[in-house]
XYZ file of C-alpha atoms in Angstrom:
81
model
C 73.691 78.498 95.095
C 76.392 75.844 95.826
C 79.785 76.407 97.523
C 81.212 76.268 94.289
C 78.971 79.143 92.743
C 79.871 80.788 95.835
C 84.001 80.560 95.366
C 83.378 81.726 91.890
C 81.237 84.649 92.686
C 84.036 85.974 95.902
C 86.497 85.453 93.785
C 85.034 87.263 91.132
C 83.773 89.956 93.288
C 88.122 91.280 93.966
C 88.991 90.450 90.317
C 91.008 87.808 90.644
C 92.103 84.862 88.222
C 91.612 81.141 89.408
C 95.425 80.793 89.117
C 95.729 83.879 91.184
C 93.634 82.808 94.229
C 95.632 79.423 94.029
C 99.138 80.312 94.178
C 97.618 83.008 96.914
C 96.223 80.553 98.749
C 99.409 77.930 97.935
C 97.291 75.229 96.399
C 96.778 73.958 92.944
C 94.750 75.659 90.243
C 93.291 72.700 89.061
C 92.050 71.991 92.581
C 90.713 75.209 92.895
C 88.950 75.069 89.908
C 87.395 72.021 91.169
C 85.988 73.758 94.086
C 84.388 76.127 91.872
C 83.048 73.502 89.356
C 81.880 71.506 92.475
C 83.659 68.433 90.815
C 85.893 68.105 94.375
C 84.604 69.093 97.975
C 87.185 71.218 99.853
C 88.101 69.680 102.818
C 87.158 72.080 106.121
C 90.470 73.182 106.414
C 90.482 75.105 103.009
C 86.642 76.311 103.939
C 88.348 78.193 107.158
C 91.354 79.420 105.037
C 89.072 80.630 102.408
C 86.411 82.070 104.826
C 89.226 83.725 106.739
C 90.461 84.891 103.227
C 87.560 86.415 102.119
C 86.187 87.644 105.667
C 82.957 85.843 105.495
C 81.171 83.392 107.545
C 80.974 79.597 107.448
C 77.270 79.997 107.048
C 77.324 82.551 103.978
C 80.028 79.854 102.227
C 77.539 76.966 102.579
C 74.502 79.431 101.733
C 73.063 79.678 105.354
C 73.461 83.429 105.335
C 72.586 85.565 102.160
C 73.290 88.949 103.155
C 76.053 90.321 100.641
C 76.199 93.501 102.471
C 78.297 91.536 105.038
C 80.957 90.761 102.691
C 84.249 92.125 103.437
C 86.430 90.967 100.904
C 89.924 91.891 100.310
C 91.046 94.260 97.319
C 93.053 93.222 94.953
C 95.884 95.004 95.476
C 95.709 94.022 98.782
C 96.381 90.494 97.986
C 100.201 89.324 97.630
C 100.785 87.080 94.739
């Protein structure tokens, strides 16, 4: 699974639209959606944001840990838009 498939399937996981997760995280959609469609690498700035985001671990974002039960993710209505 690539970091991409990865960003897709946290983001997924809370419910959230590509557009949401951008304006949340104050970048563009269209470079999100890049991420996801591994078209653009995130630079490791946006990996920390986006671990810290989803409470997960550098390793499970570039598939060196696969233990799902780990995941912490925010809920949706958590998450300020």
């Amino acid at each position: 699974m690539s970091i991409g498939e990865r960003l897709r399937y946290l983001r997924e996981s809370i419910g959230l639209s590509q557009g949401d997760l951008a304006k949340t995280l104050n970048i563009a959609r269209t470079t999100y959606s890049g991420y996801e469609n591994d078209i653009r690498e995130p630079d490791f700035h946006f990996i920390i944001k986006i671990a810290d985001f989803y409470n997960v671990t550098l390793d499970f974002l570039f598939g060196r840990q696969l233990k799902e039960e780990q995941i912490v993710a925010p809920k949706k209505e958590e998450i300020s838009l």
